[in-house]
Amino acid sequence: MAEWIARQLPALVVLVPFTAAPLAYLLGTGFGRQIALISALLSQPLAILLAVTVVREGELRYEVGGWGGPLGIDLVVDGFTAVMVLVTTVVGLFVTVYALGYFGNRERYRFFWPLWLFLWGSLHALFLSGDIFNLYVCLELVSMSAVALVGLTLRREALVAAMRYMLAAILGSLFYLLGVALIYGAFGSVDMQTLREVVRSDTTGQAALALMTVGLVLKTALFPLHFWLPPAHSNAPSPVSAVLSALVVKGSFYILVRLWVDVAEPMAFPGVSTVLGVLGSTAIIWGSIQAFRQQRLKMLVAYSTVAQIGYLFLLFPLVTGGGQAAADAWMGGIFHAVSHALAKSAMFLAAGTVLARFGHDRIDGLGGLSRRAPVTAMAFGLAGVTMMGLPPSGGFVAKWQMIRASIESGEWWWAAVVVTGGLLAAAYVFRVVGPFFGREVDDLDDADLNAGPSPWTMESAALVLAIGALVLGIVGQPLLDLIMVSAPALVAGVTP
Amino acid sequence: MSQTDLYTLVGSALFVIGLYALMTRPHLLHKVLALNISSSGVFFVLVGIARRVGGPVPDPLPHAMVLTGIVVTVSSTAFALALAKRIYTETGTAALDAADVDVGESLGG
Amino acid sequence: MGKVTAKSPIAVRVAALAICAGVGALLARAVLAIPETEPGLAPLVDANLAVSGVKNAVTAVLLNFRGYDTLLEIAVLVLATIGVLSLSVTQTGTWDPIAAQADPVLSALARFLAPVMILVSGYLLWAGEHAPGGAFQAGSVLGAAGVLLALSGYARPIWVSRFALRAAISVGFVVFLATAIGEMLAGGLLLEYPADLAKTLMLVVETWLTVSIGAILISLFIASASPAEELRRRSGGGE
């Protein structure tokens, strides 16, 4: 049995949520909840085992159908994959627990469970896929389940936000698919491992990479293509907002990193990675300022995501030079993706508790929240510490790595952006958290609809994720080691 | 001009035409159709690539990709249409921005 | 109820034109530079066709070599259907045949065509093994037959039970998954068909996929049709 699990591990990681999804739909509401919880619990040991195996044995390769690339499709697991699967699984579990309380047994939301399980499985499939065409199918699965989840409440704003998101997501996928077509035309394969050997920097190859980059940047909502994100992430039901900001935007980012740093590295040219870095910097500054100006809590958190996505893109200019700087940038970028996932899901879940309990999320009406909902206020505050990048949080470690990378590469201006972004984050976090622990305002009446305290599971799910983001900084070394397992040649030159 | 060139150029043109319509047409139905035209363009490019070497039998891989792509497109189109329709049911218009709606005009849309 | 304007402001159109010109130029250059000597994977597919279990190269790629793509693609279909149902007013896909007027010509046509279409569907399913065809083509024809029946007022008895509808929508994906997991339990890898059973297993999967794809297409049609009916009823029109 143990041997079988070890052999089938990469497939099982994908199959568990994908088997649960149709069953949750087939068996209906009551069972849907239980199936989701079982799937979430089963995924935990599998994700941990995957990480442990990768650390012990290095890269794992699973040949679906027994053919092997380039004829068949391979599932590939390296450190980067294992980290992303692990964070998806952890955030997924707490979102599931939260959602059990949030949606309750309400028949209206019965579609949440199969859609959420499809999204979960699609994310795993995306992280494991070693084939660029298969990734197109994964991208579509992720987008469509995410869009359907955004529109779940059937409120006007949510439906319009979902539509905007859908159009952007399909267009992004088409750009990506066009790039895949050109790559197959020019190099005769869609298998990443094969492509790594054969890609050349010619007209078709560069155009393919450009098209795929535009599509993925649109799907990741990098400034100035972020227009669809704030309405979608703020109008979705809160457990969905958490998953979208924490995990879904990282899916397309993950493919972008795979392409640029790993597979299509010979086609990349430094000018474009600088452009990505500049856009990322603009996103950090502009997104933070927008976050500060919002009147509603969930809109503030959504614009904070626009800003935090910016940090991810500093990875591109910082890895191009190779050496220690590249290794530090690689670790910093991916570590940031992880710590942001934990902190941002905590923030959205906390905001959701506020919304469910008090019926509004107007920031100026939330003063004194800490007395009425201490756990939720605490969760939001702790997540804010990671957002600002204060020690000992995960955000601090990530930013520290990025600053080191920029000094090592001699491009100190990226470090300046990182520091400025931290200060701006402090401004928008304190704008909310300050009043939370201050004087109570009159607006904190429990809403008539959902009077009474929220289930403790909801409040504590947010708190556990926020503490996780904070503690990540202390126990970060094993995670940094995991990130470096079988890392791409460009960044693996120097060990941490 | 080879068969591949013809198909891939037509495909590129279709992709761009769809892209233009997506950006300039406010009506949601037009936007969904625009994306459909763009995806047909991508499929044309793939079909063209399948014939790039010549010979009696085309390369089966791009054909399989097109078939998979068509199913994905059918699915996303169905979903996008259902979404557009629901937006129309809820708001009475089929546009993303209120600015794109001529309030003065009589029934329709 | 406002009418949506037909065109965007001139500034938007000029910007869009500039973007499209740029993308178009990039694309044209790129596709003309595709080398006409790159054989792709065709030789590799040919070399393995004999052991794939089917004779048609495209079917072999779809079901065997890249069967994982197809598995995920069925997931996309089921997912989209759940999404559409979540947006429909009735949320069940059950058909209220308000529009299905008993038109004698339509109903005679449906009675004549539906059995033929089901037969054609079966043929396409079987033909997929050696010629263009397969579950998607077969399912599409089956779905079309269902839409025809729905339009002519015959569909109601099909969807008497909500569970039956859910089962029909998901059975293809579930059987596909079960086969894949079965292969893993039998000592193979995910979607690794044992050579002697490949043909049989693929036919079983394809058959259930045909049923599901047909049911999905009918549901998509019926579920998206209902909000308009609802709207018409609410505003007092129709009937």
PDB file of C-alpha atoms in Angstrom, chain A residues 191-398:
ATOM      1  CA  ASP A 191       6.559  18.834 -23.511  1.00  0.00           C
ATOM      2  CA  MET A 192       8.523  21.169 -21.248  1.00  0.00           C
ATOM      3  CA  GLN A 193      11.462  18.858 -20.792  1.00  0.00           C
ATOM      4  CA  THR A 194      11.881  18.372 -24.534  1.00  0.00           C
ATOM      5  CA  LEU A 195      11.385  22.060 -25.241  1.00  0.00           C
ATOM      6  CA  ARG A 196      14.096  23.034 -22.786  1.00  0.00           C
ATOM      7  CA  GLU A 197      16.590  21.339 -25.133  1.00  0.00           C
ATOM      8  CA  VAL A 198      15.278  22.591 -28.459  1.00  0.00           C
ATOM      9  CA  VAL A 199      13.975  26.138 -28.054  1.00  0.00           C
ATOM     10  CA  ARG A 200      15.849  28.816 -29.957  1.00  0.00           C
ATOM     11  CA  SER A 201      15.587  32.547 -29.841  1.00  0.00           C
ATOM     12  CA  ASP A 202      14.123  33.022 -33.319  1.00  0.00           C
ATOM     13  CA  THR A 203      11.242  35.129 -34.660  1.00  0.00           C
ATOM     14  CA  THR A 204       8.540  32.555 -33.951  1.00  0.00           C
ATOM     15  CA  GLY A 205       9.899  31.623 -30.544  1.00  0.00           C
ATOM     16  CA  GLN A 206      10.103  35.215 -29.353  1.00  0.00           C
ATOM     17  CA  ALA A 207       6.629  36.013 -30.649  1.00  0.00           C
ATOM     18  CA  ALA A 208       5.295  32.911 -28.880  1.00  0.00           C
ATOM     19  CA  LEU A 209       6.866  33.931 -25.583  1.00  0.00           C
ATOM     20  CA  ALA A 210       5.563  37.497 -26.002  1.00  0.00           C
ATOM     21  CA  LEU A 211       1.994  36.286 -26.634  1.00  0.00           C
ATOM     22  CA  MET A 212       2.049  33.848 -23.736  1.00  0.00           C
ATOM     23  CA  THR A 213       3.466  36.522 -21.452  1.00  0.00           C
ATOM     24  CA  VAL A 214       0.718  39.002 -22.360  1.00  0.00           C
ATOM     25  CA  GLY A 215      -1.962  36.360 -21.774  1.00  0.00           C
ATOM     26  CA  LEU A 216      -0.550  35.248 -18.434  1.00  0.00           C
ATOM     27  CA  VAL A 217       0.069  38.799 -17.241  1.00  0.00           C
ATOM     28  CA  LEU A 218      -3.580  39.559 -17.994  1.00  0.00           C
ATOM     29  CA  LYS A 219      -4.648  36.492 -16.008  1.00  0.00           C
ATOM     30  CA  THR A 220      -2.326  37.373 -13.122  1.00  0.00           C
ATOM     31  CA  ALA A 221      -3.729  40.940 -13.099  1.00  0.00           C
ATOM     32  CA  LEU A 222      -0.397  42.737 -13.289  1.00  0.00           C
ATOM     33  CA  PHE A 223      -0.753  46.524 -13.551  1.00  0.00           C
ATOM     34  CA  PRO A 224      -2.060  47.901 -15.942  1.00  0.00           C
ATOM     35  CA  LEU A 225      -4.038  44.744 -16.806  1.00  0.00           C
ATOM     36  CA  HIS A 226      -5.481  44.456 -13.303  1.00  0.00           C
ATOM     37  CA  PHE A 227      -8.809  46.199 -14.095  1.00  0.00           C
ATOM     38  CA  TRP A 228     -10.861  43.041 -13.613  1.00  0.00           C
ATOM     39  CA  LEU A 229      -9.390  41.981 -10.260  1.00  0.00           C
ATOM     40  CA  PRO A 230     -10.696  44.424  -7.608  1.00  0.00           C
ATOM     41  CA  PRO A 231     -14.399  44.060  -8.515  1.00  0.00           C
ATOM     42  CA  ALA A 232     -14.142  40.269  -8.891  1.00  0.00           C
ATOM     43  CA  HIS A 233     -12.177  39.664  -5.690  1.00  0.00           C
ATOM     44  CA  SER A 234     -14.234  42.061  -3.565  1.00  0.00           C
ATOM     45  CA  ASN A 235     -17.700  41.032  -4.808  1.00  0.00           C
ATOM     46  CA  ALA A 236     -17.133  37.274  -4.563  1.00  0.00           C
ATOM     47  CA  PRO A 237     -18.337  35.426  -1.439  1.00  0.00           C
ATOM     48  CA  SER A 238     -15.493  35.793   1.082  1.00  0.00           C
ATOM     49  CA  PRO A 239     -14.189  32.190   1.053  1.00  0.00           C
ATOM     50  CA  VAL A 240     -13.982  32.578  -2.731  1.00  0.00           C
ATOM     51  CA  SER A 241     -12.228  35.960  -2.437  1.00  0.00           C
ATOM     52  CA  ALA A 242      -9.663  34.271  -0.220  1.00  0.00           C
ATOM     53  CA  VAL A 243      -8.966  31.528  -2.740  1.00  0.00           C
ATOM     54  CA  LEU A 244      -8.832  33.939  -5.686  1.00  0.00           C
ATOM     55  CA  SER A 245      -6.323  36.291  -4.093  1.00  0.00           C
ATOM     56  CA  ALA A 246      -4.306  33.642  -2.315  1.00  0.00           C
ATOM     57  CA  LEU A 247      -4.081  30.948  -4.983  1.00  0.00           C
ATOM     58  CA  VAL A 248      -5.746  31.591  -8.338  1.00  0.00           C
ATOM     59  CA  VAL A 249      -3.621  34.570  -9.428  1.00  0.00           C
ATOM     60  CA  LYS A 250      -0.548  32.544  -8.468  1.00  0.00           C
ATOM     61  CA  GLY A 251      -1.535  29.833 -10.974  1.00  0.00           C
ATOM     62  CA  SER A 252      -0.877  31.950 -14.047  1.00  0.00           C
ATOM     63  CA  PHE A 253       2.136  33.526 -12.333  1.00  0.00           C
ATOM     64  CA  TYR A 254       3.521  30.029 -11.792  1.00  0.00           C
ATOM     65  CA  ILE A 255       3.350  29.249 -15.525  1.00  0.00           C
ATOM     66  CA  LEU A 256       4.965  32.578 -16.337  1.00  0.00           C
ATOM     67  CA  VAL A 257       7.887  31.803 -14.018  1.00  0.00           C
ATOM     68  CA  ARG A 258       8.233  28.286 -15.456  1.00  0.00           C
ATOM     69  CA  LEU A 259       8.437  29.718 -18.952  1.00  0.00           C
ATOM     70  CA  TRP A 260      10.774  32.600 -18.261  1.00  0.00           C
ATOM     71  CA  VAL A 261      13.175  31.090 -15.790  1.00  0.00           C
ATOM     72  CA  ASP A 262      13.036  27.474 -16.862  1.00  0.00           C
ATOM     73  CA  VAL A 263      11.662  26.300 -20.218  1.00  0.00           C
ATOM     74  CA  ALA A 264      11.930  29.248 -22.549  1.00  0.00           C
ATOM     75  CA  GLU A 265      14.865  30.921 -20.842  1.00  0.00           C
ATOM     76  CA  PRO A 266      16.970  31.012 -24.053  1.00  0.00           C
ATOM     77  CA  MET A 267      14.179  32.966 -25.769  1.00  0.00           C
ATOM     78  CA  ALA A 268      13.933  35.529 -23.000  1.00  0.00           C
ATOM     79  CA  PHE A 269      15.652  38.840 -23.337  1.00  0.00           C
ATOM     80  CA  PRO A 270      16.565  41.138 -20.456  1.00  0.00           C
ATOM     81  CA  GLY A 271      14.643  44.158 -21.765  1.00  0.00           C
ATOM     82  CA  VAL A 272      11.304  42.461 -21.246  1.00  0.00           C
ATOM     83  CA  SER A 273      12.117  41.210 -17.765  1.00  0.00           C
ATOM     84  CA  THR A 274      12.991  44.791 -16.846  1.00  0.00           C
ATOM     85  CA  VAL A 275       9.597  45.870 -18.206  1.00  0.00           C
ATOM     86  CA  LEU A 276       7.919  43.216 -16.030  1.00  0.00           C
ATOM     87  CA  GLY A 277       9.873  44.516 -13.034  1.00  0.00           C
ATOM     88  CA  VAL A 278       8.858  48.113 -13.748  1.00  0.00           C
ATOM     89  CA  LEU A 279       5.200  47.121 -14.103  1.00  0.00           C
ATOM     90  CA  GLY A 280       5.494  45.179 -10.850  1.00  0.00           C
ATOM     91  CA  SER A 281       6.951  48.230  -9.109  1.00  0.00           C
ATOM     92  CA  THR A 282       4.176  50.433 -10.455  1.00  0.00           C
ATOM     93  CA  ALA A 283       1.638  47.881  -9.237  1.00  0.00           C
ATOM     94  CA  ILE A 284       3.143  47.982  -5.729  1.00  0.00           C
ATOM     95  CA  ILE A 285       2.991  51.774  -5.497  1.00  0.00           C
ATOM     96  CA  TRP A 286      -0.282  52.348  -7.328  1.00  0.00           C
ATOM     97  CA  GLY A 287      -2.109  49.385  -5.796  1.00  0.00           C
ATOM     98  CA  SER A 288      -1.112  50.408  -2.267  1.00  0.00           C
ATOM     99  CA  ILE A 289      -2.288  53.980  -2.820  1.00  0.00           C
ATOM    100  CA  GLN A 290      -5.603  52.729  -4.214  1.00  0.00           C
ATOM    101  CA  ALA A 291      -5.961  50.353  -1.259  1.00  0.00           C
ATOM    102  CA  PHE A 292      -5.468  53.273   1.115  1.00  0.00           C
ATOM    103  CA  ARG A 293      -8.218  55.240  -0.624  1.00  0.00           C
ATOM    104  CA  GLN A 294     -10.931  52.554  -0.462  1.00  0.00           C
ATOM    105  CA  GLN A 295     -14.020  52.956   1.704  1.00  0.00           C
ATOM    106  CA  ARG A 296     -14.884  49.247   1.907  1.00  0.00           C
ATOM    107  CA  LEU A 297     -12.773  46.662   3.676  1.00  0.00           C
ATOM    108  CA  LYS A 298     -12.962  44.014   0.945  1.00  0.00           C
ATOM    109  CA  MET A 299     -12.071  46.556  -1.755  1.00  0.00           C
ATOM    110  CA  LEU A 300      -9.045  47.587   0.320  1.00  0.00           C
ATOM    111  CA  VAL A 301      -7.945  43.973   0.610  1.00  0.00           C
ATOM    112  CA  ALA A 302      -8.495  43.439  -3.137  1.00  0.00           C
ATOM    113  CA  TYR A 303      -6.322  46.464  -4.069  1.00  0.00           C
ATOM    114  CA  SER A 304      -3.749  45.193  -1.629  1.00  0.00           C
ATOM    115  CA  THR A 305      -3.642  42.066  -3.810  1.00  0.00           C
ATOM    116  CA  VAL A 306      -2.954  44.230  -6.878  1.00  0.00           C
ATOM    117  CA  ALA A 307      -0.010  45.693  -4.961  1.00  0.00           C
ATOM    118  CA  GLN A 308       1.286  42.388  -3.619  1.00  0.00           C
ATOM    119  CA  ILE A 309       1.187  40.806  -7.096  1.00  0.00           C
ATOM    120  CA  GLY A 310       3.704  43.499  -8.024  1.00  0.00           C
ATOM    121  CA  TYR A 311       6.326  41.981  -5.714  1.00  0.00           C
ATOM    122  CA  LEU A 312       6.062  38.654  -7.522  1.00  0.00           C
ATOM    123  CA  PHE A 313       7.154  40.326 -10.758  1.00  0.00           C
ATOM    124  CA  LEU A 314      10.360  41.712  -9.245  1.00  0.00           C
ATOM    125  CA  LEU A 315      11.555  38.123  -9.587  1.00  0.00           C
ATOM    126  CA  PHE A 316      11.987  38.504 -13.362  1.00  0.00           C
ATOM    127  CA  PRO A 317      14.604  41.278 -13.559  1.00  0.00           C
ATOM    128  CA  LEU A 318      16.428  39.911 -10.502  1.00  0.00           C
ATOM    129  CA  VAL A 319      16.964  36.359 -11.802  1.00  0.00           C
ATOM    130  CA  THR A 320      18.234  37.315 -15.265  1.00  0.00           C
ATOM    131  CA  GLY A 321      21.828  37.796 -14.108  1.00  0.00           C
ATOM    132  CA  GLY A 322      22.120  34.328 -12.542  1.00  0.00           C
ATOM    133  CA  GLY A 323      24.393  33.636  -9.564  1.00  0.00           C
ATOM    134  CA  GLN A 324      23.567  34.226  -5.918  1.00  0.00           C
ATOM    135  CA  ALA A 325      21.297  37.145  -6.776  1.00  0.00           C
ATOM    136  CA  ALA A 326      19.156  34.869  -8.935  1.00  0.00           C
ATOM    137  CA  ALA A 327      18.922  32.233  -6.206  1.00  0.00           C
ATOM    138  CA  ASP A 328      17.895  34.848  -3.642  1.00  0.00           C
ATOM    139  CA  ALA A 329      15.335  36.362  -5.997  1.00  0.00           C
ATOM    140  CA  TRP A 330      13.930  32.902  -6.755  1.00  0.00           C
ATOM    141  CA  MET A 331      13.553  32.079  -3.077  1.00  0.00           C
ATOM    142  CA  GLY A 332      12.226  35.559  -2.253  1.00  0.00           C
ATOM    143  CA  GLY A 333       9.640  35.590  -5.042  1.00  0.00           C
ATOM    144  CA  ILE A 334       8.255  32.147  -4.285  1.00  0.00           C
ATOM    145  CA  PHE A 335       8.384  32.689  -0.536  1.00  0.00           C
ATOM    146  CA  HIS A 336       6.411  35.872  -1.082  1.00  0.00           C
ATOM    147  CA  ALA A 337       3.791  33.915  -3.038  1.00  0.00           C
ATOM    148  CA  VAL A 338       3.433  31.552  -0.065  1.00  0.00           C
ATOM    149  CA  SER A 339       3.333  34.126   2.727  1.00  0.00           C
ATOM    150  CA  HIS A 340       0.970  36.346   0.754  1.00  0.00           C
ATOM    151  CA  ALA A 341      -1.316  33.354   0.165  1.00  0.00           C
ATOM    152  CA  LEU A 342      -1.609  32.693   3.912  1.00  0.00           C
ATOM    153  CA  ALA A 343      -1.927  36.341   4.970  1.00  0.00           C
ATOM    154  CA  LYS A 344      -4.300  37.406   2.211  1.00  0.00           C
ATOM    155  CA  SER A 345      -6.649  34.460   2.709  1.00  0.00           C
ATOM    156  CA  ALA A 346      -6.688  35.303   6.439  1.00  0.00           C
ATOM    157  CA  MET A 347      -7.590  38.919   5.611  1.00  0.00           C
ATOM    158  CA  PHE A 348     -10.423  38.009   3.263  1.00  0.00           C
ATOM    159  CA  LEU A 349     -11.814  35.408   5.653  1.00  0.00           C
ATOM    160  CA  ALA A 350     -11.713  37.947   8.487  1.00  0.00           C
ATOM    161  CA  ALA A 351     -13.407  40.535   6.248  1.00  0.00           C
ATOM    162  CA  GLY A 352     -16.030  37.904   5.400  1.00  0.00           C
ATOM    163  CA  THR A 353     -16.769  37.314   9.074  1.00  0.00           C
ATOM    164  CA  VAL A 354     -17.228  41.053   9.563  1.00  0.00           C
ATOM    165  CA  LEU A 355     -19.538  41.236   6.550  1.00  0.00           C
ATOM    166  CA  ALA A 356     -21.575  38.195   7.594  1.00  0.00           C
ATOM    167  CA  ARG A 357     -21.977  39.407  11.148  1.00  0.00           C
ATOM    168  CA  PHE A 358     -22.471  43.151  10.839  1.00  0.00           C
ATOM    169  CA  GLY A 359     -23.996  43.267   7.388  1.00  0.00           C
ATOM    170  CA  HIS A 360     -21.529  45.846   6.012  1.00  0.00           C
ATOM    171  CA  ASP A 361     -17.807  46.343   5.543  1.00  0.00           C
ATOM    172  CA  ARG A 362     -17.561  50.161   5.494  1.00  0.00           C
ATOM    173  CA  ILE A 363     -14.178  50.899   7.016  1.00  0.00           C
ATOM    174  CA  ASP A 364     -15.340  54.008   8.901  1.00  0.00           C
ATOM    175  CA  GLY A 365     -18.072  51.942  10.552  1.00  0.00           C
ATOM    176  CA  LEU A 366     -15.785  49.256  11.952  1.00  0.00           C
ATOM    177  CA  GLY A 367     -14.168  51.153  14.843  1.00  0.00           C
ATOM    178  CA  GLY A 368     -13.902  49.154  18.048  1.00  0.00           C
ATOM    179  CA  LEU A 369     -14.274  45.841  16.246  1.00  0.00           C
ATOM    180  CA  SER A 370     -11.728  44.247  18.581  1.00  0.00           C
ATOM    181  CA  ARG A 371     -14.225  44.365  21.453  1.00  0.00           C
ATOM    182  CA  ARG A 372     -17.035  42.748  19.457  1.00  0.00           C
ATOM    183  CA  ALA A 373     -15.028  40.249  17.424  1.00  0.00           C
ATOM    184  CA  PRO A 374     -11.588  40.024  19.024  1.00  0.00           C
ATOM    185  CA  VAL A 375     -10.422  36.920  17.153  1.00  0.00           C
ATOM    186  CA  THR A 376     -11.313  38.390  13.765  1.00  0.00           C
ATOM    187  CA  ALA A 377      -9.703  41.751  14.518  1.00  0.00           C
ATOM    188  CA  MET A 378      -6.600  39.911  15.704  1.00  0.00           C
ATOM    189  CA  ALA A 379      -6.495  37.749  12.565  1.00  0.00           C
ATOM    190  CA  PHE A 380      -6.678  40.824  10.345  1.00  0.00           C
ATOM    191  CA  GLY A 381      -3.991  42.610  12.343  1.00  0.00           C
ATOM    192  CA  LEU A 382      -1.573  39.670  12.300  1.00  0.00           C
ATOM    193  CA  ALA A 383      -2.084  39.201   8.569  1.00  0.00           C
ATOM    194  CA  GLY A 384      -1.300  42.908   8.235  1.00  0.00           C
ATOM    195  CA  VAL A 385       2.086  42.328   9.870  1.00  0.00           C
ATOM    196  CA  THR A 386       3.003  39.956   7.034  1.00  0.00           C
ATOM    197  CA  MET A 387       1.621  42.379   4.466  1.00  0.00           C
ATOM    198  CA  MET A 388       3.909  45.103   5.834  1.00  0.00           C
ATOM    199  CA  GLY A 389       6.845  42.714   5.917  1.00  0.00           C
ATOM    200  CA  LEU A 390       7.765  43.215   9.571  1.00  0.00           C
ATOM    201  CA  PRO A 391       9.944  40.597  11.293  1.00  0.00           C
ATOM    202  CA  PRO A 392       9.427  37.775  12.118  1.00  0.00           C
ATOM    203  CA  SER A 393       6.696  37.317   9.513  1.00  0.00           C
ATOM    204  CA  GLY A 394       6.900  35.392   6.245  1.00  0.00           C
ATOM    205  CA  GLY A 395       6.570  38.690   4.425  1.00  0.00           C
ATOM    206  CA  PHE A 396       9.764  39.878   6.093  1.00  0.00           C
ATOM    207  CA  VAL A 397      11.769  36.855   4.929  1.00  0.00           C
ATOM    208  CA  ALA A 398      10.456  37.246   1.381  1.00  0.00           C
TER     209      ALA A 398
END
